[in-house]
Structure formats: C-alpha cells, structure tokens
Coordinates of C-alpha atoms in Angstrom, one line a residue:
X2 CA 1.3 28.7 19.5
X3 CA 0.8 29.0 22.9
X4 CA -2.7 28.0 24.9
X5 CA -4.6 30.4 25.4
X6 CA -5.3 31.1 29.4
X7 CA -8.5 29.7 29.4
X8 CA -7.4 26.6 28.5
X9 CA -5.1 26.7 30.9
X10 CA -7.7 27.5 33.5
X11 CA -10.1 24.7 32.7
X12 CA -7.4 22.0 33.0
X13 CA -6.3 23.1 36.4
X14 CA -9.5 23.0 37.2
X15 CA -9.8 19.0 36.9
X16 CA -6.9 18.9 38.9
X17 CA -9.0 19.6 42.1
X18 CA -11.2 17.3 44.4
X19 CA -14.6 17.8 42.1
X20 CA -12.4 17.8 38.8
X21 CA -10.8 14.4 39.7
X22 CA -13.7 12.9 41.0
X23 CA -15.8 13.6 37.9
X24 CA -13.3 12.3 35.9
X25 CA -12.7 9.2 37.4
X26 CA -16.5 8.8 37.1
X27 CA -16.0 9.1 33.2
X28 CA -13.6 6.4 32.6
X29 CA -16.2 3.6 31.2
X30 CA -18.1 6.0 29.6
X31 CA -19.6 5.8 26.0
X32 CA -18.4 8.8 24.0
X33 CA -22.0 8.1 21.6
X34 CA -23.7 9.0 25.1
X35 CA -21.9 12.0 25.8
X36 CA -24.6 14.7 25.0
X37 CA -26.9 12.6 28.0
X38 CA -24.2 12.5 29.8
X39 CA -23.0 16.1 30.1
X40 CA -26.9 17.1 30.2
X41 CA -27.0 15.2 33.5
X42 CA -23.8 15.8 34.6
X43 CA -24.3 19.9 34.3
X44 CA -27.2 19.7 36.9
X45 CA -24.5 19.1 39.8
X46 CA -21.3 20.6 38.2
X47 CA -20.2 23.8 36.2
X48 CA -20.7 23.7 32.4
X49 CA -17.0 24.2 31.9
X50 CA -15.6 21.5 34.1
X51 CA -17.9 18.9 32.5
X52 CA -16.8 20.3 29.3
X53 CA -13.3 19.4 30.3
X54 CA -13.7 16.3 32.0
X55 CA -15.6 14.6 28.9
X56 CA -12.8 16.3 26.7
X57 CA -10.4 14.6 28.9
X58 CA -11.9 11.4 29.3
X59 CA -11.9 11.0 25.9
X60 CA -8.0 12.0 25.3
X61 CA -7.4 9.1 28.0
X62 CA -9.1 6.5 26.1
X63 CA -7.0 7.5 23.0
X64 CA -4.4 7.6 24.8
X65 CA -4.5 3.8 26.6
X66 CA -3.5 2.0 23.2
X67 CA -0.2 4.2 23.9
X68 CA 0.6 4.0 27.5
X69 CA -1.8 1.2 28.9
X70 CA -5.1 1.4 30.6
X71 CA -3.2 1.5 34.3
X72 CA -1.0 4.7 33.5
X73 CA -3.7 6.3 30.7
X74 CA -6.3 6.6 32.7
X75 CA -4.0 8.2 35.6
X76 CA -2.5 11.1 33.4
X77 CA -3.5 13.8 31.2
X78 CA -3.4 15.0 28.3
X79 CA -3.5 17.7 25.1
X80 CA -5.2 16.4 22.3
X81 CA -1.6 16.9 20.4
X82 CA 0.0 15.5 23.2
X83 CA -1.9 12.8 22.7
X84 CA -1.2 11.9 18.9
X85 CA 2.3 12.7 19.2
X86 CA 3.7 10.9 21.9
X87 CA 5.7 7.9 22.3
X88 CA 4.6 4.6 22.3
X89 CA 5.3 3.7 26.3
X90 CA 7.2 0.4 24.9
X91 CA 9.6 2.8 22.9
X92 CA 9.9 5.6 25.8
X93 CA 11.0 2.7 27.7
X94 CA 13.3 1.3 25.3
X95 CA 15.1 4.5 25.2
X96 CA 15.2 5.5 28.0
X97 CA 16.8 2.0 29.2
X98 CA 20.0 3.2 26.2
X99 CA 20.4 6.0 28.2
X100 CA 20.5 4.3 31.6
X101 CA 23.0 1.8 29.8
X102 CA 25.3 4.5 28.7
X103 CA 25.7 6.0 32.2
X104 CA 23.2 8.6 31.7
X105 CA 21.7 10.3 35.1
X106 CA 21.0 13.7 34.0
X107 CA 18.7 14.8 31.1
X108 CA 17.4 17.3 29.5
X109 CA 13.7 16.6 28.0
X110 CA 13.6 19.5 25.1
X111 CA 9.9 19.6 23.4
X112 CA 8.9 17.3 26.5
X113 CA 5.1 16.9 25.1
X114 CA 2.5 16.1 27.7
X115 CA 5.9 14.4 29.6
X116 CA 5.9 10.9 28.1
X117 CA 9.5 9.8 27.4
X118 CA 10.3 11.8 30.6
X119 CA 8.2 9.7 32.7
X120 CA 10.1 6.5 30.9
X121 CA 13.3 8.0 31.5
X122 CA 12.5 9.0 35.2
X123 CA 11.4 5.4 35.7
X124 CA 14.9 4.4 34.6
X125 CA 15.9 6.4 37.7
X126 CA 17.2 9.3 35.1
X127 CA 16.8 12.9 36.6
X128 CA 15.0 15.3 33.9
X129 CA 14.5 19.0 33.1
X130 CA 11.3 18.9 30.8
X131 CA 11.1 21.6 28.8
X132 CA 8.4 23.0 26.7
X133 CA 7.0 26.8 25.7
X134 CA 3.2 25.5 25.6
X135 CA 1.9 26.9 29.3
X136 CA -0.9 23.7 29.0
X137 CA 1.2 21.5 27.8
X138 CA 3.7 22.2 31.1
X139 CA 0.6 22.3 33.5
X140 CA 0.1 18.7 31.9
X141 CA 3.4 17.6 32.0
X142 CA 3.7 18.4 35.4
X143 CA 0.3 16.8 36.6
X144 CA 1.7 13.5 34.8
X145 CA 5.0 13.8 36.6
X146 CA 2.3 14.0 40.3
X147 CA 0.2 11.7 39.1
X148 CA 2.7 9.0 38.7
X149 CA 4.5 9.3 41.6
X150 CA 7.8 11.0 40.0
X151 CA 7.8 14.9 41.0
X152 CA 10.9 14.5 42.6
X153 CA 13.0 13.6 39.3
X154 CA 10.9 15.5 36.9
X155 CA 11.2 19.3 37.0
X156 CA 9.2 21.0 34.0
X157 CA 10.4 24.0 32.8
X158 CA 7.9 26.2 30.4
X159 CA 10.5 28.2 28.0
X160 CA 11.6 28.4 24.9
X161 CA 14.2 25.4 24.2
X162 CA 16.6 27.7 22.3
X163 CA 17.2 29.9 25.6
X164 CA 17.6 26.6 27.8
X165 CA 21.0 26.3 28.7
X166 CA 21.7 22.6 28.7
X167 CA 25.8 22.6 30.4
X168 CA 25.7 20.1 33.1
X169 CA 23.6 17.5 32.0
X170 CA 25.1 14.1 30.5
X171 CA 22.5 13.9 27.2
X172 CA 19.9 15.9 25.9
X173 CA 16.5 14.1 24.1
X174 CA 14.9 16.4 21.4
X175 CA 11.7 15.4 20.0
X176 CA 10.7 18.4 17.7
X177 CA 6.8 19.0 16.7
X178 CA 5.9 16.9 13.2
X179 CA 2.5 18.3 13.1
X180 CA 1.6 21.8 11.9
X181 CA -1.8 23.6 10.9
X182 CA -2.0 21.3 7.8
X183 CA -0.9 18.0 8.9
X184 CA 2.1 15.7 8.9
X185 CA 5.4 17.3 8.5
X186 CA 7.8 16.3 5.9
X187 CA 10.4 18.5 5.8
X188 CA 12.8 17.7 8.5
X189 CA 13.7 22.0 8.9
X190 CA 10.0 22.7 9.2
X191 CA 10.1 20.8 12.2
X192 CA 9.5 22.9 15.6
X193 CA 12.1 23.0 16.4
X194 CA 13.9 22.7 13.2
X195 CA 16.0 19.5 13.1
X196 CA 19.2 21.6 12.1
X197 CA 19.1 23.4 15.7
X198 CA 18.3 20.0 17.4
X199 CA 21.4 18.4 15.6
X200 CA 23.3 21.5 17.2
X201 CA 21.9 21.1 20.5
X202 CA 22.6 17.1 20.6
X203 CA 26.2 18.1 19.7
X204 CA 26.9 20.2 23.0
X205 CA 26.0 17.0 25.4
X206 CA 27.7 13.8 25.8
X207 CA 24.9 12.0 24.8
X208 CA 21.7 12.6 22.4
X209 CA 19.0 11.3 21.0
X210 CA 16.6 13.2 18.5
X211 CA 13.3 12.0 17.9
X212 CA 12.6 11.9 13.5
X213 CA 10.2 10.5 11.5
X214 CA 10.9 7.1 10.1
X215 CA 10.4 8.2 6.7
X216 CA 13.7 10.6 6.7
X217 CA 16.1 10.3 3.7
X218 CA 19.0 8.5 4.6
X219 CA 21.1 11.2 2.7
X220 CA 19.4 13.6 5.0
X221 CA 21.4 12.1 8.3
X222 CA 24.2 13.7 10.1
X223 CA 27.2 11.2 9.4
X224 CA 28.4 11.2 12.9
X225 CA 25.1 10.1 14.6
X226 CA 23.9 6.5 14.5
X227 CA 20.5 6.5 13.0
X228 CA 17.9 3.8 14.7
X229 CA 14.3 2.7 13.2
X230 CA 12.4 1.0 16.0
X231 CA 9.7 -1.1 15.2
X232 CA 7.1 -2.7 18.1
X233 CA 4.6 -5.3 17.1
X234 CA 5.8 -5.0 13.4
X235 CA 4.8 -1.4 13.3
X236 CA 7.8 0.8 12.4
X237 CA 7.0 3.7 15.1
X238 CA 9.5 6.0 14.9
X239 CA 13.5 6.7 13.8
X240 CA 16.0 8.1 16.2
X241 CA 19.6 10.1 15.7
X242 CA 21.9 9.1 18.7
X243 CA 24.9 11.0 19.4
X244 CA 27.7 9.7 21.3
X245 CA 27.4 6.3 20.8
X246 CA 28.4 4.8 17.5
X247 CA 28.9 7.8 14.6
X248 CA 27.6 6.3 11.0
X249 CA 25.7 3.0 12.2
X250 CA 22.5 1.9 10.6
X251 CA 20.5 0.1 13.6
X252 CA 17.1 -1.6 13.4
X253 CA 15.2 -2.5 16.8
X254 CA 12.3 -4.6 16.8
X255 CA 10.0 -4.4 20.4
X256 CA 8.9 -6.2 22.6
X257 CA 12.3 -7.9 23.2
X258 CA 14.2 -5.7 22.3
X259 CA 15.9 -7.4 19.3
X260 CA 19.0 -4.6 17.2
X261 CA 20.0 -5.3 14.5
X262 CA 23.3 -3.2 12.9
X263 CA 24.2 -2.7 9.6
X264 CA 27.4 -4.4 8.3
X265 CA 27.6 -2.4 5.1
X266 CA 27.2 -5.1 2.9
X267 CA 26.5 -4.5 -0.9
X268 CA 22.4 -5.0 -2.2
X269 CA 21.4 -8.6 -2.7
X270 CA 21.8 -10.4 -5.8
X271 CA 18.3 -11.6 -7.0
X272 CA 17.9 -14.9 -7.4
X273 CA 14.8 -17.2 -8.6
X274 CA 12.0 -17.8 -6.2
X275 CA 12.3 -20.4 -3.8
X276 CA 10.3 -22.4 -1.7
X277 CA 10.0 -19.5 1.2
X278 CA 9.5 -16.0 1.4
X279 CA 11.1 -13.6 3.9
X280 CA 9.2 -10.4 4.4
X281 CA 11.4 -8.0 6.8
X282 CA 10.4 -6.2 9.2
X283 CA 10.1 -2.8 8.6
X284 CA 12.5 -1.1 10.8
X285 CA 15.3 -3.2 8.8
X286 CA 13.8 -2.0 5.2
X287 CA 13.7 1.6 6.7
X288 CA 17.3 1.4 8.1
X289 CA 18.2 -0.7 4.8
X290 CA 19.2 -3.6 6.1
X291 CA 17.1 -6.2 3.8
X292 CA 21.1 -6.7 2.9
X293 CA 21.9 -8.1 6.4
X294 CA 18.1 -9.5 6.8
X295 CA 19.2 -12.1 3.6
X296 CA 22.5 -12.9 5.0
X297 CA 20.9 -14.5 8.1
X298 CA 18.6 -16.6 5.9
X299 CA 21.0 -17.3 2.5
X300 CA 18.8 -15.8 0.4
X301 CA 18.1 -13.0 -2.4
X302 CA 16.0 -10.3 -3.6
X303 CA 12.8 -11.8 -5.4
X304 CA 13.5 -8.3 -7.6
X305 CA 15.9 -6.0 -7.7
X306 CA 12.9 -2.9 -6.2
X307 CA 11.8 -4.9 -4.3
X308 CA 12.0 -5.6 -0.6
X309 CA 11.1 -9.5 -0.2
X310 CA 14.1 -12.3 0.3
X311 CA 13.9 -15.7 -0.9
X312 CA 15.7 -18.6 -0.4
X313 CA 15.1 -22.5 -0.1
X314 CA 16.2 -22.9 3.7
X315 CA 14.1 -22.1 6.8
X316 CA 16.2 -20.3 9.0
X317 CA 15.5 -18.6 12.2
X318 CA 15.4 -14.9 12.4
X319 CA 14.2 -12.5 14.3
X320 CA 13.9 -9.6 11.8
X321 CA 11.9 -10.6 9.1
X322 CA 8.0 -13.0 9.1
X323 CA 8.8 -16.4 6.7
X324 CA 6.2 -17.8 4.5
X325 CA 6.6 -21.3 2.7
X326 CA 5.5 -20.2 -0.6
X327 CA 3.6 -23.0 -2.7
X328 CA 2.5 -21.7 -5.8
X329 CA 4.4 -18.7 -8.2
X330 CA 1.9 -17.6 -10.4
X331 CA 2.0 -14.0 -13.6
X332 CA -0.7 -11.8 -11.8
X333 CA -4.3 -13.0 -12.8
X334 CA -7.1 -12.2 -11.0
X335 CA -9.5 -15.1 -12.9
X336 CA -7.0 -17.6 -12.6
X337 CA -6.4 -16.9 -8.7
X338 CA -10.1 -16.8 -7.8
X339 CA -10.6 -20.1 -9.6
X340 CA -7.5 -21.6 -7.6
X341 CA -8.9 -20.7 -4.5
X342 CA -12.2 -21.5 -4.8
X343 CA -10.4 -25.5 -6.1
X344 CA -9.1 -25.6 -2.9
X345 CA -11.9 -24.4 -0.6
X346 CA -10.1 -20.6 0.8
X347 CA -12.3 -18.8 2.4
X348 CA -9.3 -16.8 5.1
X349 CA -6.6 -15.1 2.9
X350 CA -4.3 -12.7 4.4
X351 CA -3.2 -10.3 1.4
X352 CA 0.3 -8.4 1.2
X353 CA 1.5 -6.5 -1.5
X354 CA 4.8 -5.0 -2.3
X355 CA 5.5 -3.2 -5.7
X356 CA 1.5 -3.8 -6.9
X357 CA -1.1 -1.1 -8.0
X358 CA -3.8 -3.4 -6.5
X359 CA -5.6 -2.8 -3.4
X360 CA -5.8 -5.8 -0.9
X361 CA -9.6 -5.5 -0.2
X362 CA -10.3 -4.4 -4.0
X363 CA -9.1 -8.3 -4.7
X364 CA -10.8 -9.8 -1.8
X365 CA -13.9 -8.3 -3.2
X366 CA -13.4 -9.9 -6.6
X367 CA -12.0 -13.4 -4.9
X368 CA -15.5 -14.3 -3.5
X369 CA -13.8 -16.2 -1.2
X370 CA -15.4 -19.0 0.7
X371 CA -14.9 -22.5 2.0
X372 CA -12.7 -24.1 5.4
X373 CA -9.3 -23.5 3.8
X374 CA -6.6 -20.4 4.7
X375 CA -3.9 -18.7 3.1
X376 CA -1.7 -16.2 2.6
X377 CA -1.9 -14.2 -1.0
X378 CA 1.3 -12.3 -2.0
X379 CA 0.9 -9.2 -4.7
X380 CA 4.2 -8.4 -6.2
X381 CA 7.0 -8.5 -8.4
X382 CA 9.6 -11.7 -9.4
X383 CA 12.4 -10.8 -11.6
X384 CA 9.9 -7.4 -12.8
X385 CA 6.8 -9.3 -13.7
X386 CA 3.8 -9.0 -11.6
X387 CA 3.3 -11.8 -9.8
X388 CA 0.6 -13.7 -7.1
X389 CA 2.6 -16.0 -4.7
X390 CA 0.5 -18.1 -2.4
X391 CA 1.6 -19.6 1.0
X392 CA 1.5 -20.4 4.8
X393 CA 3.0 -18.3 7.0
X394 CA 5.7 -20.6 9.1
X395 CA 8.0 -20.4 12.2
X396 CA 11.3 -21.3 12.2
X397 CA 12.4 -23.6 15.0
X398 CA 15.3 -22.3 16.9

C-alpha cells in the first residue's frame, strides 16, 4: 500500500535547511525525553516537522546497528525500511559477487529505503532502483544525495512487474516479508511473490533474490545456487543466485568473508562423544552442510537430529565454534547444580539443541556463584538428553 501524500509531504519537508538542521540537532537525543523535547522544540518550529524529525531521529538510531553510526545518521528512512533492510556488511558482500562477475548494470527491484543499492553503487555498479511506495522512492533517493551517489543511482517509483529490465547485466529482487500481521512464511505471499522474482532473475544474466533463511530446501529452483550468509554468527539472510553455479549449496560467514560449498556428501555417521564439541555455524546447518562442517574436523553427529559434531582432534575451522567438552552427563538438573557449585561456577554460558529447557529457566534453578566459568550444553547424545560441560577453545592454525 502506497503512502499516503501527507506522508510524503512531511518527509520532504526535513529535506530542507530547517528540516535538516532540526534533525541533526536530534541525533544524541533521549527518546524517554521526547515529550520535553517536542514541547520545546514546537515553540520555534511547525508541529509537523518536529513530529517528523523526532520520528526520524528515532528510525536513524534503529537503523545505526545496521548501517553504522557514520552512514545512519546521514540517511533516512521508513520505519519498514528500516526493519527490512540489509545488514550494510551483507549489502556489501553482495554487491562485491556482482562486481566479481562483471556486473556494471543493475536493476534494484523492491529497492527499500535504497540499501543494497547504495552497497552496490559503492562497488562502482550503475542501478535503476525501483519501488511503487512514493515515500519509500523520496527516501531512496535522499539516501542516494545524501551519500554522495546520485549519479549511479536512478530511482524509479513503478510497479516492478511493468519495469522492463533488457539491457542490464543482473537484476536483485528483494521481495516484502512483512505483511499487516507479521513475518511472512510463505514464499508466494511474498510482494512480490517469489514465483515472479524467479521469472524475472531468469531474463538477466545474472540474479540474486533476497529469501528468508528459513526457506525449504525442496522449495528452491534447481538451477540457482542457494547461499545462507551469516555475519557475527547471526544467520541474516538466504539468497538464490542465477548465473553463477545452478544446484550449489553455499554457506558464507561475515566479516571475512569465509564460503563454504557443499560437496554432496551423505549425513554423518554418529559416533560416541569425544573430547570436543563442534557447534556450526548456522549458515552451514541452514544450507546443510554440518556434512562438510565434520569432514574438516573428522568427526560425527553426537545424534542422528541433531546438529552438533564431535570428534577427539582439535582442528581448525572456520565454520563451526569448538568446545573441549569435560564432563558427559543424563540430563539432571540436581546433579548439575551440585557439580557446579563443587567447582565454584558462577559464569555459565548455556546452549541448547534438541532440549525443551529454557537457558535462563536453568540458570535460575543453578544458583550459580563462585570465580569459576563454563560452558553448559543442553542436548541429546545417541537420543538421551544429556548436559555436556566445557570450555570454549580456539584452534591454532
């Protein structure tokens, strides 16, 4: 649904001398101040421009755990925009694969509040952004000024169905995942719906379509290469890529970046616990790839559900956290609080994988006190719960 024109109106309106200068004034400010603050701040502006400005101000301070303080508090933004965009870190990621593959013309379709299109323009990638929002477009294009990069972003306000994308060498589709009620599950209630987007992708040399990580695998087209990209161990999003290599299972791993690829091996055998524990990352349990993940370190499943390798060699990899495991206990909450209250824990860090048990429910009931620190592992060995404890360690190189 389209903004209405008053919305429109009142953004524009912080794009001039007074609107930028009451904004910039706003960047420190304490949002549990804000009634004070626009009570005093009315007396010398319009009621509607203040309305804006602290609406905006606020979007930018969401917004600087996604792009950085230097470029958040620069740019604009819809409060959408603001929870759907890409991480910066990915944006630039991607945008560096389409650089890579010769890529110098792009068409943006769903370009948001102009994001990825500001990655990919700083990749020195031309880009039509497209979007049927009017605010979303006046935003798009203010980022696109205030950045510097008018002269490679053009934003288009239409309706991406009618945009006629001959000419350019790849096409990025990152369809709306949000509706009236939420999250969006279903990959053809997407806006658009991710049926048209494969169809689009297939017209260009190269694509990329933006999906949520949480896509059935028997939901992908077989001849794009599917990508889950983690950054900071936070699996952010999944991507279909056209062009490049039809049927691959890739998992990327930011900052670095680090891919992984998928060899097609069969599941891991499980095997009895050893003295460490590998927990993958999650873009390679997404893009299943704990296969490939226990290759690199020798080891097996700890269960046959469940996503944790073990082995008795320390080896270096980049794609999954190691923990030297010291004690393989049957789940018991008594016998685990006296354990760590023998040896003085009063730090835990508390995973689970395959338990009903909450983490802080068990912290709660642990008491925990004392000098000592460890790492407290809820799951299943060989289908019986379990507790392992451990130490997280790092593998030399």
């Amino acid at each position: 649904m389209s903004a209405p024109s008053s919305d429109v109106t009142a953004f524009t309106a912080l794009l001039t001398d007074e609107g930028r200068r009451l904004l910039d004034g706003l960047r420190d400010h304490d949002p549990a101040q804000e009634l004070a603050v626009a009570t005093r701040l009315r007396r010398e502006h319009p009621a509607g421009l203040v309305s804006a400005a602290l609406g905006q101000a606020r979007l930018r301070q969401r917004a600087v755990a996604k792009f950085g303080a230097e470029d958040a508090y620069r740019m604009f933004f819809t409060p959408n925009g603001v929870e759907q965009a890409t991480r910066a870190s990915v944006a630039a990621y991607r945008a560096g694969r389409f650089a890579a593959l010769g890529v110098r013309r792009l068409a943006d379709l769903c370009c948001g509040n102009g994001g990825d299109a500001i990655a990919l323009a700083r990749a020195g990638i031309e880009v039509l952004a497209v979007d049927r929002d009017p605010l979303t477009c006046e935003v798009a294009r203010a980022n696109a000024a205030a950045l510097g990069l008018s002269e490679l972003i053009e934003v288009r306000c239409a309706d991406v169905a009618e945009v006629d994308t001959a000419g350019y060498d790849a096409v990025f589709v990152d369809p709306a995942r949000r509706g009236g009620r939420g999250r969006i599950f279903d990959p053809e209630a997407y806006s658009p719906p991710l049926s048209w987007a494969v169809g689009a992708a297939r017209k260009a040399p190269y694509a990329a379509l933006k999906i949520a990580p949480g896509v059935p695998h028997e939901a992908l087209p077989e001849d794009a290469e599917a990508e889950w990209i983690s950054d900071g161990g936070d699996v952010k999003e999944a991507v279909l890529w056209f062009g490049t290599s039809p049927g691959a299972r890739r998992a990327t791993l930011l900052p670095g970046p680090r891919s992984l690829t998928g060899a097609g091996l069969p599941d891991p055998a499980v095997r009895p616990m050893g003295r460490y524990l590998y927990e993958p990352d999650g873009a390679a349990i997404r893009a299943h790839l704990v296969a490939d993940v226990a290759r690199e370190v020798d080891g097996g499943l700890i269960d046959e559900t469940i996503a944790y390798v073990t082995s008795d060699e320390l080896r270096p990899t980049a794609y999954a956290a190691a923990y030297e495991i010291t004690d393989v206990l049957p789940f018991n909450v008594k016998k685990l609080r006296a354990l760590v209250r023998e040896r003085g824990i009063g730090v835990a860090v508390i995973k689970k994988r395959g338990s009903a048990v909450e983490p802080e429910e068990l912290r709660r009931k642990l008491k925990l006190e004392g000098p000592g620190s460890c790492v407290i592992v809820l799951t299943r060995v060989a289908g019986a719960p379990a507790m392992l404890l451990g130490q997280p360690v790092t593998p030399a190189p």
